[in-house]
XYZ file of C-alpha atoms in Angstrom:
361
model
C 90.809 57.974 123.518
C 94.415 58.859 122.700
C 93.524 59.460 119.045
C 90.643 61.767 119.990
C 92.891 63.624 122.425
C 95.620 64.190 119.798
C 93.038 65.207 117.199
C 91.483 67.728 119.557
C 94.928 68.985 120.610
C 96.133 69.683 117.053
C 93.076 71.847 116.400
C 93.394 74.008 119.520
C 94.777 77.528 119.435
C 97.236 76.596 122.184
C 98.953 74.024 119.961
C 99.043 76.360 116.956
C 100.238 79.230 119.123
C 103.126 77.138 120.495
C 104.250 76.159 116.967
C 103.934 79.750 115.749
C 105.948 81.036 118.735
C 108.599 78.380 118.095
C 108.953 79.528 114.479
C 109.335 83.158 115.543
C 111.933 82.343 118.210
C 113.811 80.145 115.742
C 113.908 83.012 113.226
C 115.154 85.412 115.916
C 117.967 83.065 116.956
C 119.003 82.551 113.326
C 119.242 86.335 112.989
C 121.386 86.567 116.151
C 123.583 83.728 114.899
C 124.747 85.904 111.983
C 126.878 87.877 114.481
C 130.233 86.103 114.338
C 131.352 86.915 117.897
C 127.975 86.001 119.356
C 127.858 82.773 117.351
C 131.283 81.707 118.699
C 130.417 82.672 122.272
C 127.018 80.948 122.333
C 127.798 78.075 119.988
C 126.519 75.389 122.372
C 123.318 77.312 123.084
C 122.535 77.792 119.383
C 123.249 74.116 118.689
C 120.995 72.894 121.517
C 118.269 75.361 120.481
C 118.371 74.075 116.901
C 117.947 70.507 118.174
C 115.008 71.653 120.289
C 113.317 73.376 117.348
C 113.770 70.301 115.162
C 112.240 68.174 117.918
C 109.191 70.473 118.133
C 108.719 70.426 114.351
C 109.066 66.640 114.311
C 106.465 66.211 117.072
C 104.105 68.508 115.156
C 104.580 66.476 111.970
C 104.039 63.153 113.749
C 100.892 64.445 115.498
C 99.342 65.723 112.266
C 100.264 62.624 110.264
C 98.829 60.449 113.054
C 95.515 62.326 113.079
C 94.936 62.237 109.303
C 97.695 60.586 107.219
C 95.838 61.035 103.897
C 94.422 64.536 104.204
C 97.782 65.851 105.434
C 99.380 65.486 101.988
C 96.521 67.267 100.208
C 97.603 70.660 101.581
C 100.506 72.397 99.885
C 101.658 74.068 103.116
C 101.964 70.694 104.829
C 104.052 69.331 101.956
C 106.316 72.392 102.169
C 106.708 71.890 105.945
C 107.619 68.236 105.403
C 110.268 69.081 102.787
C 111.873 71.718 105.015
C 111.830 69.377 108.023
C 113.296 66.457 106.047
C 116.175 68.481 104.608
C 116.887 69.994 108.032
C 117.035 66.548 109.648
C 119.293 65.239 106.872
C 121.729 68.103 107.356
C 121.636 67.855 111.148
C 122.195 64.102 111.474
C 124.391 63.528 108.428
C 127.818 61.940 109.154
C 130.364 64.672 110.068
C 132.858 63.699 107.361
C 130.286 64.450 104.647
C 128.907 67.641 106.168
C 131.209 69.956 104.207
C 129.764 68.685 100.954
C 126.245 69.113 102.391
C 126.625 72.751 103.486
C 124.196 73.858 100.817
C 121.497 72.207 102.966
C 121.843 75.171 105.330
C 119.773 77.272 102.943
C 116.795 75.257 104.208
C 117.046 76.761 107.709
C 115.903 80.274 106.699
C 112.958 78.675 104.891
C 111.486 77.742 108.291
C 110.426 81.381 108.613
C 108.055 80.914 105.665
C 106.085 78.412 107.728
C 104.344 81.370 109.365
C 102.266 81.656 106.173
C 100.327 78.512 107.091
C 99.207 80.127 110.394
C 97.950 83.465 109.018
C 94.942 83.425 106.691
C 95.756 86.799 105.117
C 99.247 85.655 104.114
C 97.755 82.473 102.668
C 95.477 84.539 100.427
C 98.409 86.630 99.148
C 100.665 83.600 98.664
C 97.958 81.744 96.755
C 97.328 84.805 94.590
C 101.031 85.197 93.786
C 101.350 81.531 92.831
C 98.251 81.722 90.636
C 99.644 84.797 88.832
C 102.862 83.056 87.802
C 101.363 81.831 84.526
C 100.141 85.261 83.449
C 103.330 86.900 84.701
C 105.388 84.525 82.551
C 103.303 85.504 79.526
C 103.840 89.189 80.317
C 107.592 88.617 80.755
C 107.723 86.800 77.423
C 106.030 89.731 75.732
C 108.427 92.129 77.463
C 111.402 90.036 76.296
C 110.184 90.214 72.705
C 109.760 93.971 73.023
C 113.252 94.351 74.514
C 114.695 92.237 71.683
C 113.103 94.498 69.071
C 114.363 97.670 70.781
C 117.809 96.114 71.302
C 118.170 95.388 67.584
C 116.919 98.877 66.698
C 119.376 100.429 69.149
C 122.238 98.367 67.757
C 121.517 99.310 64.144
C 121.067 103.029 64.866
C 123.533 103.743 67.671
C 125.881 100.784 68.093
C 127.693 100.521 64.779
C 131.094 101.961 63.949
C 131.471 105.474 65.263
C 128.497 105.086 67.587
C 127.950 104.324 71.277
C 129.746 100.987 71.313
C 129.740 100.826 75.132
C 125.956 100.805 75.446
C 124.769 99.586 72.021
C 127.820 97.908 70.468
C 126.431 94.363 70.622
C 123.222 92.585 71.541
C 124.341 91.808 75.110
C 125.245 95.455 75.819
C 121.941 96.589 74.283
C 120.014 94.150 76.511
C 121.766 95.462 79.613
C 121.157 99.083 78.580
C 117.453 98.449 78.030
C 117.243 96.638 81.369
C 118.691 99.752 83.033
C 116.094 101.859 81.235
C 113.263 99.597 82.455
C 114.434 100.019 86.044
C 114.942 103.798 85.482
C 118.412 103.435 86.984
C 120.745 106.145 85.659
C 118.935 106.649 82.395
C 119.785 110.371 82.389
C 123.530 109.576 82.530
C 123.061 107.104 79.685
C 121.249 109.740 77.661
C 124.012 112.244 78.369
C 126.681 109.858 77.041
C 124.704 109.340 73.836
C 124.111 113.078 73.390
C 127.862 113.693 73.483
C 128.190 111.460 70.414
C 125.638 113.562 68.547
C 122.665 111.154 68.497
C 119.803 113.555 69.187
C 117.140 111.098 67.998
C 118.114 108.807 70.842
C 115.965 110.903 73.167
C 112.775 109.879 71.377
C 113.951 106.266 71.338
C 114.753 106.189 75.085
C 111.609 108.046 76.192
C 109.435 105.805 73.997
C 110.977 102.641 75.437
C 110.575 103.938 79.014
C 106.914 104.722 78.414
C 106.223 101.313 76.903
C 108.622 99.082 78.817
C 108.407 100.630 82.273
C 105.056 102.312 82.760
C 102.941 100.051 80.526
C 104.354 96.692 81.645
C 104.741 97.796 85.255
C 101.046 98.681 85.417
C 100.258 95.452 83.572
C 101.997 93.415 86.287
C 100.188 95.334 89.016
C 96.831 94.839 87.293
C 97.357 91.093 86.903
C 98.324 90.710 90.570
C 95.386 92.825 91.799
C 92.902 90.801 89.725
C 94.216 87.489 91.061
C 94.318 88.791 94.635
C 90.655 89.839 94.330
C 89.671 86.442 92.880
C 91.624 84.562 95.539
C 90.119 86.717 98.284
C 86.619 85.972 96.976
C 87.331 82.234 96.936
C 88.773 82.515 100.439
C 85.611 84.242 101.693
C 83.493 81.518 100.109
C 85.598 78.887 101.894
C 85.189 80.687 105.231
C 81.440 80.896 104.613
C 81.292 77.176 103.831
C 83.229 76.374 107.011
C 80.827 78.517 109.035
C 77.834 76.766 107.503
C 79.392 73.388 108.280
C 79.979 74.418 111.896
C 76.368 75.575 112.198
C 75.095 72.256 110.877
C 77.356 70.378 113.270
C 76.087 72.447 116.217
C 72.494 71.816 115.181
C 73.075 68.073 114.845
C 74.849 67.998 118.219
C 71.916 69.762 119.924
C 69.373 67.430 118.343
C 71.386 64.303 119.141
C 71.889 65.393 122.743
C 68.173 65.996 123.215
C 67.285 62.720 121.506
C 69.690 60.744 123.664
C 68.352 62.421 126.816
C 64.744 61.576 125.927
C 65.796 57.994 125.148
C 67.440 57.744 128.564
C 64.270 59.024 130.223
C 62.165 56.447 128.409
C 64.541 53.641 129.387
C 64.511 54.746 133.013
C 60.732 54.821 132.952
C 60.556 51.310 131.519
C 63.056 49.931 134.008
C 61.278 51.315 137.058
C 58.298 49.458 138.466
C 56.156 52.546 138.969
C 56.797 56.019 137.603
C 55.778 58.848 139.884
C 53.200 60.416 137.590
C 51.855 57.080 136.346
C 51.492 55.780 139.859
C 49.578 58.885 140.839
C 47.250 58.501 137.853
C 46.630 54.808 138.607
C 45.746 55.587 142.192
C 43.488 58.336 141.008
C 41.704 55.955 138.612
C 40.759 53.719 141.480
C 38.691 56.545 142.981
C 36.684 57.179 139.804
C 33.231 55.938 138.975
C 32.309 54.062 135.827
C 30.876 57.183 134.134
C 33.802 59.532 134.903
C 36.321 60.699 132.298
C 39.740 59.047 132.184
C 42.952 59.733 130.212
C 43.151 57.861 126.910
C 46.325 56.141 125.794
C 46.942 58.062 122.551
C 49.852 60.176 121.266
C 49.144 63.313 123.285
C 47.589 61.854 126.416
C 49.642 58.739 127.051
C 51.115 58.552 130.521
C 54.646 57.953 129.264
C 54.507 61.015 126.997
C 53.186 63.238 129.803
C 55.773 61.935 132.246
C 58.685 62.524 129.856
C 57.327 65.930 128.880
C 57.031 67.074 132.491
C 60.518 65.787 133.254
C 62.081 67.597 130.275
C 60.375 70.961 130.912
C 63.383 72.207 132.870
C 65.649 71.820 129.856
C 63.440 73.561 127.324
C 64.641 77.068 128.188
C 68.274 76.097 127.689
C 67.485 74.297 124.443
C 65.456 77.204 123.088
C 68.269 79.621 123.956
C 70.820 77.521 122.069
C 68.494 77.131 119.099
C 67.910 80.871 119.099
C 71.672 81.492 118.946
C 71.903 78.949 116.160
C 69.162 80.688 114.177
C 70.878 84.041 114.685
C 74.118 82.629 113.270
C 72.200 81.026 110.394
C 70.537 84.318 109.531
C 73.935 86.047 109.671
C 75.401 83.512 107.230
C 72.413 83.785 104.897
C 72.677 87.569 105.002
C 76.345 87.401 103.985
C 75.503 85.026 101.145
C 72.776 87.390 99.950
C 75.209 90.301 100.067
C 77.749 88.320 98.006
C 75.067 87.462 95.425
C 74.019 91.113 95.207
C 77.648 92.156 94.741
C 78.068 89.613 91.934
C 74.863 90.824 90.272
C 76.029 94.446 90.445
C 79.418 93.462 89.017
C 77.818 91.512 86.163
C 75.443 94.403 85.469
C 78.356 96.859 85.298
C 80.258 94.505 82.969
C 77.205 94.202 80.700
C 76.722 97.982 80.658
C 80.420 98.458 79.907
C 80.310 95.947 77.046
C 77.132 97.574 75.707
C 78.787 101.012 75.749
C 81.872 99.573 74.083
C 79.731 98.084 71.307
């Protein structure tokens, strides 16, 4: 009973809302603690509040690990929460004489704010998309680094030698920093003005060409990669939500069927335990008044006394059952309609891709 209670509690919106509110209040107090005068004045309050927040996070961890100790570690957000909680507890309860050497553990406290991602589905989609784009972003950064290296060497050979712009192009490190400034479009006009004073007119073509390639091309490349992964992650997220909805519908259907089956079983047991059922007793008394050539009820599937008795007893519940089944069928049709819409969208996308490839050929 205690296990079922804890399991039901961890899945309620009240429990999740309390944890989410605790995270927000903790973040607010950490922001207020950055005020030096306020931190000195309310030192005891901030210390007690931090202990309280750690206690809430610990209770949450123990409840979740008690409900499902294996499935808990299969979610990346849960692993992140455990790491943040562990480092926070180590820093809080470490011996005082070693705390100065463990001050770098304080960087874990602001990471508690990131726990809000696990409570908001939209943020989970974006976070998953950003993590999945890291591989492609690293490839794009590698290509950008190669491009910057080529332009840095060209800039050094043309503008950084003796009598040239030694400040901006005099060595490879200065050339890298100059090109980085050009990529960010930070003060590139001032840089161009300094080079023009030295008489390098061709530098304009060089700088504008690098800005067009390094800034606009790679910037749009990064945006395109992120948008593609966000769309793919969002589609997978919608499929997961659809699967969860289908699972819930099946569970509701099984619950309705099991409840009705158990109720009918109880009725049959009550009928067997009683000496005379009301309808059966009436029929038996009625049989005694019949003649030998009169019709009587046969003991088959549809006319057996037990079946008729149970059927008459369960008539009152049929309206409620039909209403629930009707709601279930409505939800099922809604889910099937969404699946059909997703399939149609995929077919239209594939058709457009095929038409595009055919035009390209």
